[in-house]
Amino acid sequence: MSVATPSVQDLGTTHEEKTEVLHSTEKQDSAVFKEDGVDTSSVSAEEENEYPDGGLRAWLVVLGAVCNNAATWGLINSWGVFQAYYETNTLSTVSPSTIAWIGSIQYSLVFLPGLLVGRMFDLGYHKLPLLVASTVFILTTFLTAECTQYWHFLLCQSIVVGISCGTIYGPTMASVPHWWKKRLGLVLGIVAVGSSIGGTVFPIIARNLIPVVGFKWTMRIIGFILLGILGVGNLTIARRIPPVYVSGGLLNLAAFKSKPYSLYCLSGLVTFLGLYTVLTYIDVSASGELGADFSFYLVSIANASSGVGRYIFGKLSDRYGPLNLMIPMTTCAALLTYAWPFAHTKASLVVVAVLYGFSSGTYISLLVFPIMSMGTNDDIGRRLGMFTSIIAIGALTGPPISGAINSRSGGYEAVGYYAGSVILLSVSMMLIVRYLLLGKPWGKI
């Protein structure tokens, strides 16, 4: 599926017409995606044919995206280690569900700025927001070292870090499809591996350095690491296609006239109500029985396995289509979420962490791929921005809901039932999206 493929808006058309719209290169080059007075046909056939799909500059963009993801999502995906540390140390008098709000707000705010940042990217503004956000992210990481009270962590590590990471994430992901088309799935998989690398390394750094140099110097060392990798990202991320003014401001509400787009946005919101539950609580749930020296590695194991899934299925998505891979692998993630609370041995927990990371990583790596194909590059920032702002609601409320269920039930079995069920609900929505786009049960999409 190519980046510039227009979405199928008219569900009354025949399957042959849909297939022609989705797969005909000639129609891609001349297609006009007109909604709410928007004409995104300005990406000409000549520009379409000039996608590098390789070369030094295109690969440097990939390198920058990997670095930015390693810094932002890598540290954010390490939240489980910080949750466990705060529960037993700095914030030991605060309930786990309250502490979880720090991580969930952080998660959600990565997505929330997408609406503004995406619109700015469409208009050609991405270098300055990227630089400012990177600077704020690094400085706030240093400030987190000085935090001692709950509201300190909520402000620094949750709100400011979340917004900064979101401002970095938006232009990073929107830049990639400017350089890649035929191998976009593979490249998105490689880019997503960056967050797995960071999510594997940062927990190990935190766990091993805190007993040696203390929490303050651990956060300072992480800040210096961020300085290096975000520096590479700022130097290499760039757009290729010149910006074109598209009317409508921050929102293109007419995009929601597309049933596939609207339902896919809703499915993303529902998915994030449960998807990060295992990563947030697997460390804490295992530490009581098996000890903190073992349990903290589970987050790194899950993130490392996630990187493998992101790369493999990113590559396969160019051949089979992203939704065809996201649906079965997200189903696996739901089933593993059910199984997680019943794993009580080291071997079973490692198996759950490996398989869960592998399956959930597939969903994360391909998350934006279907959205990219529902229109053209002119409006890609705004389209992604609306999507990420919607799924931010799920990312915000999911982990605290799980924490509250744990506090009420006194265990994680009910948490697993809740999180696994909402993930399965999102899978059913993706199945409907798939059928609306294809018009038949089977096919590449």
Short mmCIF file of C-alpha atoms in Angstrom, two decimals:
data_model
loop_
_atom_site.label_atom_id
_atom_site.label_comp_id
_atom_site.label_asym_id
_atom_site.label_seq_id
_atom_site.Cartn_x
_atom_site.Cartn_y
_atom_site.Cartn_z
CA MET A 1 0.00 0.00 0.00
CA SER A 2 1.53 3.31 -1.01
CA VAL A 3 1.62 6.53 0.90
CA ALA A 4 -0.18 8.60 -1.69
CA THR A 5 -3.03 6.15 -2.25
CA PRO A 6 -6.34 7.96 -1.76
CA SER A 7 -8.89 6.46 0.59
CA VAL A 8 -12.09 4.93 -0.72
CA GLN A 9 -14.70 7.42 0.30
CA ASP A 10 -17.71 6.19 -1.63
CA LEU A 11 -18.71 2.87 -0.12
CA GLY A 12 -21.32 2.47 -2.81
CA THR A 13 -18.78 1.92 -5.55
CA THR A 14 -18.14 -1.52 -6.94
CA HIS A 15 -15.24 -3.65 -5.76
CA GLU A 16 -13.56 -3.26 -9.15
CA GLU A 17 -13.69 0.53 -8.83
CA LYS A 18 -12.23 0.38 -5.31
CA THR A 19 -9.45 -1.88 -6.41
CA GLU A 20 -8.65 0.43 -9.30
CA VAL A 21 -8.49 3.44 -6.96
CA LEU A 22 -6.33 1.64 -4.43
CA HIS A 23 -3.83 0.01 -6.74
CA SER A 24 -3.65 1.86 -10.02
CA THR A 25 -0.51 4.01 -10.27
CA GLU A 26 -2.00 6.14 -12.99
CA LYS A 27 -4.99 7.01 -10.81
CA GLN A 28 -2.77 7.71 -7.83
CA ASP A 29 -0.85 10.27 -9.86
CA SER A 30 -3.96 12.13 -10.97
CA ALA A 31 -6.31 11.52 -8.05
CA VAL A 32 -7.95 14.45 -6.29
CA PHE A 33 -8.88 14.04 -2.63
CA LYS A 34 -11.49 16.81 -2.36
CA GLU A 35 -13.23 17.35 0.93
CA ASP A 36 -14.30 20.55 2.62
CA GLY A 37 -12.84 22.54 -0.26
CA VAL A 38 -9.45 20.82 -0.01
CA ASP A 39 -7.65 19.89 -3.21
CA THR A 40 -4.68 17.73 -2.37
CA SER A 41 -3.88 16.85 -5.94
CA SER A 42 -0.93 19.25 -5.90
CA VAL A 43 1.50 16.36 -5.50
CA SER A 44 2.05 15.92 -9.21
CA ALA A 45 2.86 12.75 -11.11
CA GLU A 46 6.43 14.01 -11.47
CA GLU A 47 6.77 14.41 -7.70
CA GLU A 48 5.25 10.97 -7.16
CA ASN A 49 7.80 9.38 -9.46
CA GLU A 50 10.68 11.11 -7.68
CA TYR A 51 10.39 9.17 -4.41
CA PRO A 52 14.02 8.22 -3.74
CA ASP A 53 13.20 4.92 -1.98
CA GLY A 54 16.89 4.81 -1.07
CA GLY A 55 20.07 6.82 -1.26
CA LEU A 56 22.13 8.53 1.41
CA ARG A 57 19.69 11.36 2.19
CA ALA A 58 16.71 9.06 2.52
CA TRP A 59 18.60 6.70 4.83
CA LEU A 60 19.81 9.64 6.93
CA VAL A 61 16.16 10.53 7.52
CA VAL A 62 15.60 6.95 8.67
CA LEU A 63 18.61 7.23 10.99
CA GLY A 64 17.26 10.45 12.46
CA ALA A 65 13.82 8.89 12.95
CA VAL A 66 15.36 5.87 14.70
CA CYS A 67 17.30 8.17 17.04
CA ASN A 68 14.27 10.34 17.82
CA ASN A 69 12.12 7.27 18.52
CA ALA A 70 14.85 5.75 20.71
CA ALA A 71 14.94 8.93 22.78
CA THR A 72 11.20 9.60 23.04
CA TRP A 73 9.34 6.31 22.91
CA GLY A 74 12.37 4.47 24.27
CA LEU A 75 12.28 6.39 27.53
CA ILE A 76 8.50 6.45 27.69
CA ASN A 77 8.28 2.68 27.16
CA SER A 78 10.60 2.32 30.15
CA TRP A 79 7.96 3.75 32.47
CA GLY A 80 7.34 0.36 34.11
CA VAL A 81 10.76 0.54 35.76
CA PHE A 82 10.09 4.04 37.11
CA GLN A 83 6.63 2.97 38.31
CA ALA A 84 8.20 0.16 40.33
CA TYR A 85 10.94 2.43 41.71
CA TYR A 86 8.55 5.20 42.76
CA GLU A 87 6.19 2.74 44.46
CA THR A 88 8.95 1.45 46.72
CA ASN A 89 11.05 4.60 47.15
CA THR A 90 10.33 8.26 46.42
CA LEU A 91 6.52 7.96 46.23
CA SER A 92 5.98 4.97 48.52
CA THR A 93 3.07 6.70 50.28
CA VAL A 94 1.19 7.29 47.00
CA SER A 95 -1.16 4.62 45.58
CA PRO A 96 -0.05 2.71 42.45
CA SER A 97 -3.02 3.96 40.42
CA THR A 98 -2.14 7.57 41.30
CA ILE A 99 1.51 7.03 40.34
CA ALA A 100 0.32 5.44 37.08
CA TRP A 101 -1.17 8.79 36.08
CA ILE A 102 2.37 10.08 35.58
CA GLY A 103 3.04 7.44 32.94
CA SER A 104 -0.39 7.57 31.32
CA ILE A 105 -0.37 11.35 30.94
CA GLN A 106 3.11 11.01 29.49
CA TYR A 107 1.83 8.40 27.00
CA SER A 108 -1.18 10.46 25.98
CA LEU A 109 0.69 13.74 25.57
CA VAL A 110 3.00 12.12 23.03
CA PHE A 111 -0.05 11.80 20.81
CA LEU A 112 -1.96 14.95 21.77
CA PRO A 113 0.30 17.63 20.18
CA GLY A 114 -0.04 15.84 16.84
CA LEU A 115 -2.95 18.06 15.84
CA LEU A 116 -0.94 21.29 16.06
CA VAL A 117 2.43 19.84 15.09
CA GLY A 118 0.92 17.99 12.13
CA ARG A 119 -0.66 21.15 10.78
CA MET A 120 2.62 23.04 11.21
CA PHE A 121 4.43 20.30 9.31
CA ASP A 122 1.98 20.57 6.41
CA LEU A 123 2.73 24.29 6.26
CA GLY A 124 6.49 23.69 6.26
CA TYR A 125 7.37 24.32 9.92
CA HIS A 126 9.17 21.35 11.45
CA LYS A 127 12.83 22.19 12.17
CA LEU A 128 12.22 24.81 14.86
CA PRO A 129 9.54 22.84 16.77
CA LEU A 130 11.82 19.79 16.67
CA LEU A 131 14.78 21.74 18.06
CA VAL A 132 12.79 23.50 20.80
CA ALA A 133 11.08 20.28 21.88
CA SER A 134 14.37 18.39 21.99
CA THR A 135 15.94 21.09 24.15
CA VAL A 136 13.00 21.13 26.57
CA PHE A 137 12.96 17.32 26.74
CA ILE A 138 16.63 17.17 27.69
CA LEU A 139 16.41 19.97 30.26
CA THR A 140 13.32 18.43 31.87
CA THR A 141 15.09 15.08 32.19
CA PHE A 142 17.78 16.87 34.20
CA LEU A 143 15.07 18.56 36.28
CA THR A 144 13.40 15.21 37.03
CA ALA A 145 16.53 14.34 38.98
CA GLU A 146 15.61 17.09 41.45
CA CYS A 147 11.99 16.01 41.93
CA THR A 148 10.94 14.88 45.41
CA GLN A 149 7.14 15.22 45.48
CA TYR A 150 4.36 13.74 43.40
CA TRP A 151 3.41 17.01 41.72
CA HIS A 152 7.06 17.57 40.77
CA PHE A 153 7.12 14.29 38.83
CA LEU A 154 3.66 14.97 37.37
CA LEU A 155 4.82 18.31 36.00
CA CYS A 156 8.30 17.35 34.76
CA GLN A 157 8.30 13.68 33.84
CA SER A 158 4.64 13.56 32.82
CA ILE A 159 3.36 16.81 31.32
CA VAL A 160 6.46 18.57 29.99
CA VAL A 161 8.25 15.41 28.83
CA GLY A 162 5.05 14.13 27.20
CA ILE A 163 4.41 17.32 25.24
CA SER A 164 8.06 17.56 24.21
CA CYS A 165 8.14 13.96 22.99
CA GLY A 166 4.90 14.49 21.07
CA THR A 167 6.33 17.55 19.34
CA ILE A 168 9.35 15.48 18.31
CA TYR A 169 7.31 12.44 17.25
CA GLY A 170 4.98 14.33 14.87
CA PRO A 171 7.46 15.77 12.34
CA THR A 172 9.66 12.69 12.67
CA MET A 173 6.98 10.31 11.44
CA ALA A 174 5.54 12.73 8.88
CA SER A 175 8.96 13.19 7.24
CA VAL A 176 9.56 9.51 6.49
CA PRO A 177 6.89 9.04 3.76
CA HIS A 178 8.34 12.02 1.90
CA TRP A 179 11.33 9.82 1.05
CA TRP A 180 9.90 6.31 0.84
CA LYS A 181 7.03 4.72 -1.03
CA LYS A 182 7.60 1.19 -2.31
CA ARG A 183 9.45 0.09 0.84
CA LEU A 184 7.58 2.29 3.29
CA GLY A 185 6.44 -0.63 5.45
CA LEU A 186 10.01 -1.89 5.86
CA VAL A 187 11.26 1.58 6.71
CA LEU A 188 8.49 2.21 9.25
CA GLY A 189 9.43 -1.10 10.85
CA ILE A 190 13.08 -0.01 11.08
CA VAL A 191 12.05 3.36 12.51
CA ALA A 192 9.87 1.66 15.11
CA VAL A 193 12.82 -0.50 16.18
CA GLY A 194 14.36 2.70 17.55
CA SER A 195 11.81 2.84 20.35
CA SER A 196 12.52 -0.81 21.16
CA ILE A 197 16.24 -0.11 21.39
CA GLY A 198 15.63 2.76 23.79
CA GLY A 199 13.01 0.79 25.69
CA THR A 200 15.52 -2.04 26.16
CA VAL A 201 18.53 0.06 27.11
CA PHE A 202 17.02 2.74 29.35
CA PRO A 203 15.49 0.33 31.92
CA ILE A 204 18.81 -1.51 32.21
CA ILE A 205 20.64 1.79 32.64
CA ALA A 206 18.21 2.97 35.31
CA ARG A 207 18.17 -0.29 37.23
CA ASN A 208 21.95 -0.69 37.30
CA LEU A 209 22.91 2.93 37.92
CA ILE A 210 20.42 3.89 40.63
CA PRO A 211 22.01 1.60 43.30
CA VAL A 212 25.50 2.81 42.29
CA VAL A 213 25.21 6.56 41.68
CA GLY A 214 21.69 7.28 42.94
CA PHE A 215 18.50 8.43 41.21
CA LYS A 216 19.72 11.99 40.58
CA TRP A 217 22.86 11.07 38.68
CA THR A 218 21.04 8.31 36.83
CA MET A 219 18.62 10.85 35.38
CA ARG A 220 21.50 13.20 34.55
CA ILE A 221 23.33 10.44 32.67
CA ILE A 222 20.13 9.66 30.76
CA GLY A 223 19.89 13.37 29.94
CA PHE A 224 23.36 13.36 28.41
CA ILE A 225 22.47 10.26 26.37
CA LEU A 226 19.37 12.07 25.07
CA LEU A 227 21.53 15.04 24.11
CA GLY A 228 23.61 12.86 21.80
CA ILE A 229 20.88 10.89 20.05
CA LEU A 230 18.47 13.81 19.68
CA GLY A 231 21.33 15.82 18.20
CA VAL A 232 21.60 13.25 15.41
CA GLY A 233 17.83 13.34 14.89
CA ASN A 234 17.71 17.13 14.59
CA LEU A 235 20.54 17.15 12.05
CA THR A 236 19.07 14.48 9.77
CA ILE A 237 15.26 14.81 9.81
CA ALA A 238 13.98 16.77 6.80
CA ARG A 239 10.99 16.92 4.49
CA ARG A 240 11.37 16.52 0.72
CA ILE A 241 8.12 17.65 -0.89
CA PRO A 242 7.58 21.44 -0.67
CA PRO A 243 4.73 22.51 1.60
CA VAL A 244 1.41 23.37 0.00
CA TYR A 245 -1.24 25.41 1.74
CA VAL A 246 -4.37 23.38 2.42
CA SER A 247 -7.42 25.26 3.70
CA GLY A 248 -9.31 24.25 6.80
CA GLY A 249 -7.04 25.18 9.71
CA LEU A 250 -6.07 22.60 12.31
CA LEU A 251 -8.96 20.28 11.54
CA ASN A 252 -10.28 18.62 8.43
CA LEU A 253 -13.57 17.44 9.87
CA ALA A 254 -14.69 16.30 6.43
CA ALA A 255 -12.15 13.48 6.71
CA PHE A 256 -14.49 11.87 9.25
CA LYS A 257 -17.06 11.42 6.48
CA SER A 258 -14.89 8.48 5.55
CA LYS A 259 -16.23 5.55 7.58
CA PRO A 260 -12.93 3.62 7.44
CA TYR A 261 -10.97 6.62 8.72
CA SER A 262 -13.44 7.38 11.53
CA LEU A 263 -13.66 3.77 12.67
CA TYR A 264 -9.90 3.30 12.52
CA CYS A 265 -9.46 6.36 14.76
CA LEU A 266 -11.94 4.88 17.23
CA SER A 267 -10.22 1.50 17.15
CA GLY A 268 -6.92 3.18 18.03
CA LEU A 269 -8.48 4.88 21.04
CA VAL A 270 -9.91 1.57 22.29
CA THR A 271 -6.64 -0.29 21.71
CA PHE A 272 -4.68 2.08 23.92
CA LEU A 273 -7.17 1.60 26.74
CA GLY A 274 -5.52 -1.77 27.25
CA LEU A 275 -2.34 -2.09 25.20
CA TYR A 276 0.12 -0.53 27.66
CA THR A 277 -1.28 -2.28 30.72
CA VAL A 278 1.15 -5.20 30.56
CA LEU A 279 4.19 -2.98 29.97
CA THR A 280 3.17 -0.75 32.88
CA TYR A 281 2.48 -3.43 35.47
CA ILE A 282 4.44 -6.57 34.53
CA ASP A 283 7.42 -5.34 36.56
CA VAL A 284 5.37 -4.51 39.64
CA SER A 285 3.25 -7.67 39.47
CA ALA A 286 6.31 -9.93 39.29
CA SER A 287 8.49 -8.17 41.88
CA GLY A 288 6.47 -9.41 44.86
CA GLU A 289 6.93 -13.10 44.06
CA LEU A 290 10.21 -13.17 42.18
CA GLY A 291 12.07 -10.10 43.46
CA ALA A 292 12.90 -6.74 41.90
CA ASP A 293 16.31 -7.93 40.65
CA PHE A 294 14.53 -10.18 38.16
CA SER A 295 11.26 -8.38 37.48
CA PHE A 296 12.75 -5.17 36.13
CA TYR A 297 14.31 -7.07 33.24
CA LEU A 298 10.84 -8.02 31.98
CA VAL A 299 10.27 -4.52 30.58
CA SER A 300 13.56 -4.67 28.68
CA ILE A 301 12.79 -8.18 27.44
CA ALA A 302 9.37 -7.09 26.16
CA ASN A 303 10.83 -4.03 24.44
CA ALA A 304 13.65 -6.03 22.85
CA SER A 305 11.19 -8.61 21.53
CA SER A 306 9.00 -5.77 20.32
CA GLY A 307 11.86 -4.56 18.13
CA VAL A 308 12.03 -7.92 16.38
CA GLY A 309 8.29 -7.87 15.70
CA ARG A 310 8.40 -4.30 14.44
CA TYR A 311 11.12 -5.03 11.91
CA ILE A 312 9.76 -8.35 10.64
CA PHE A 313 6.17 -7.26 10.22
CA GLY A 314 7.15 -3.85 8.91
CA LYS A 315 8.95 -5.64 6.11
CA LEU A 316 6.07 -8.06 5.51
CA SER A 317 3.51 -5.26 5.41
CA ASP A 318 4.76 -4.09 2.02
CA ARG A 319 3.74 -7.49 0.65
CA TYR A 320 0.61 -8.36 2.62
CA GLY A 321 -0.72 -5.00 3.78
CA PRO A 322 -0.59 -3.51 7.31
CA LEU A 323 -4.11 -4.34 8.47
CA ASN A 324 -3.72 -7.98 7.44
CA LEU A 325 -0.83 -8.22 9.90
CA MET A 326 -2.07 -5.89 12.65
CA ILE A 327 -5.32 -7.79 13.16
CA PRO A 328 -3.92 -11.27 14.01
CA MET A 329 -0.95 -9.94 15.99
CA THR A 330 -3.10 -7.58 18.06
CA THR A 331 -5.38 -10.54 18.78
CA CYS A 332 -2.32 -12.38 20.09
CA ALA A 333 -1.49 -9.39 22.31
CA ALA A 334 -5.01 -9.53 23.76
CA LEU A 335 -4.75 -13.25 24.53
CA LEU A 336 -1.36 -12.73 26.19
CA THR A 337 -2.86 -9.93 28.28
CA TYR A 338 -5.40 -12.46 29.57
CA ALA A 339 -2.59 -14.91 30.34
CA TRP A 340 -0.16 -12.48 32.01
CA PRO A 341 -1.70 -12.41 35.55
CA PHE A 342 -1.55 -16.20 35.72
CA ALA A 343 2.19 -16.39 34.99
CA HIS A 344 3.96 -16.87 38.34
CA THR A 345 7.31 -18.42 37.42
CA LYS A 346 10.36 -16.83 35.84
CA ALA A 347 10.04 -18.99 32.72
CA SER A 348 6.35 -18.22 32.18
CA LEU A 349 6.81 -14.48 32.73
CA VAL A 350 9.72 -14.36 30.28
CA VAL A 351 7.59 -16.20 27.70
CA VAL A 352 4.73 -13.74 28.20
CA ALA A 353 7.10 -10.75 27.95
CA VAL A 354 8.73 -12.05 24.76
CA LEU A 355 5.49 -12.96 22.99
CA TYR A 356 3.64 -9.86 24.18
CA GLY A 357 6.44 -7.56 23.07
CA PHE A 358 6.60 -9.28 19.68
CA SER A 359 2.86 -9.07 19.02
CA SER A 360 2.20 -5.59 20.42
CA GLY A 361 5.26 -4.27 18.59
CA THR A 362 3.62 -5.20 15.31
CA TYR A 363 0.62 -3.01 16.08
CA ILE A 364 2.76 -0.07 17.20
CA SER A 365 5.09 -0.20 14.19
CA LEU A 366 2.22 -0.25 11.66
CA LEU A 367 -0.15 2.02 13.58
CA VAL A 368 0.14 5.05 11.30
CA PHE A 369 0.57 3.13 8.03
CA PRO A 370 -3.17 2.80 7.24
CA ILE A 371 -3.69 6.51 8.00
CA MET A 372 -0.93 7.48 5.57
CA SER A 373 -2.74 5.67 2.80
CA MET A 374 -6.07 7.43 3.38
CA GLY A 375 -5.14 10.54 1.41
CA THR A 376 -2.06 12.25 -0.02
CA ASN A 377 1.10 13.78 1.44
CA ASP A 378 -0.24 17.35 1.31
CA ASP A 379 -2.53 16.69 4.26
CA ILE A 380 -0.60 13.90 5.98
CA GLY A 381 0.37 15.94 9.04
CA ARG A 382 -3.17 17.04 9.79
CA ARG A 383 -4.59 13.56 9.12
CA LEU A 384 -2.07 11.95 11.47
CA GLY A 385 -2.57 14.76 13.99
CA MET A 386 -6.32 14.17 14.27
CA PHE A 387 -5.72 10.44 14.63
CA THR A 388 -3.06 10.73 17.33
CA SER A 389 -5.09 13.30 19.27
CA ILE A 390 -7.98 10.86 19.42
CA ILE A 391 -5.92 7.86 20.54
CA ALA A 392 -4.35 10.07 23.23
CA ILE A 393 -7.59 9.64 25.18
CA GLY A 394 -7.02 5.89 25.39
CA ALA A 395 -3.36 6.29 26.29
CA LEU A 396 -4.29 8.75 29.05
CA THR A 397 -6.99 6.71 30.75
CA GLY A 398 -5.90 3.10 30.12
CA PRO A 399 -3.15 2.52 32.74
CA PRO A 400 -4.96 4.41 35.57
CA ILE A 401 -8.12 2.40 34.90
CA SER A 402 -6.03 -0.76 35.17
CA GLY A 403 -4.44 0.55 38.38
CA ALA A 404 -7.84 1.33 39.87
CA ILE A 405 -9.11 -2.16 39.00
CA ASN A 406 -6.03 -3.63 40.67
CA SER A 407 -6.61 -1.57 43.83
CA ARG A 408 -10.27 -2.59 44.00
CA SER A 409 -9.77 -6.29 43.21
CA GLY A 410 -6.50 -6.78 45.07
CA GLY A 411 -4.88 -8.61 42.17
CA TYR A 412 -4.08 -8.46 38.47
CA GLU A 413 -6.49 -11.12 37.16
CA ALA A 414 -9.32 -8.60 36.74
CA VAL A 415 -6.84 -6.15 35.19
CA GLY A 416 -5.93 -8.76 32.58
CA TYR A 417 -9.60 -9.45 31.81
CA TYR A 418 -10.28 -5.75 31.33
CA ALA A 419 -7.24 -4.92 29.20
CA GLY A 420 -7.47 -8.06 27.06
CA SER A 421 -11.17 -7.47 26.38
CA VAL A 422 -10.78 -3.88 25.19
CA ILE A 423 -7.92 -4.92 22.89
CA LEU A 424 -10.16 -7.61 21.37
CA LEU A 425 -12.88 -5.00 20.90
CA SER A 426 -10.45 -2.87 18.92
CA VAL A 427 -9.57 -5.89 16.76
CA SER A 428 -13.23 -6.27 15.81
CA MET A 429 -13.26 -2.63 14.73
CA MET A 430 -10.16 -3.13 12.58
CA LEU A 431 -11.87 -6.08 10.91
CA ILE A 432 -14.76 -3.80 9.94
CA VAL A 433 -12.32 -1.14 8.66
CA ARG A 434 -10.63 -3.79 6.55
CA TYR A 435 -13.96 -4.89 5.05
CA LEU A 436 -15.05 -1.30 4.34
CA LEU A 437 -11.83 -0.64 2.41
CA LEU A 438 -11.77 -3.92 0.51
CA GLY A 439 -15.45 -4.65 0.05
CA LYS A 440 -14.70 -8.37 0.46
CA PRO A 441 -13.34 -10.71 3.16
CA TRP A 442 -9.90 -11.20 1.65
CA GLY A 443 -7.28 -9.08 -0.08
CA LYS A 444 -4.22 -6.93 0.51
CA ILE A 445 -4.91 -3.91 2.68
#
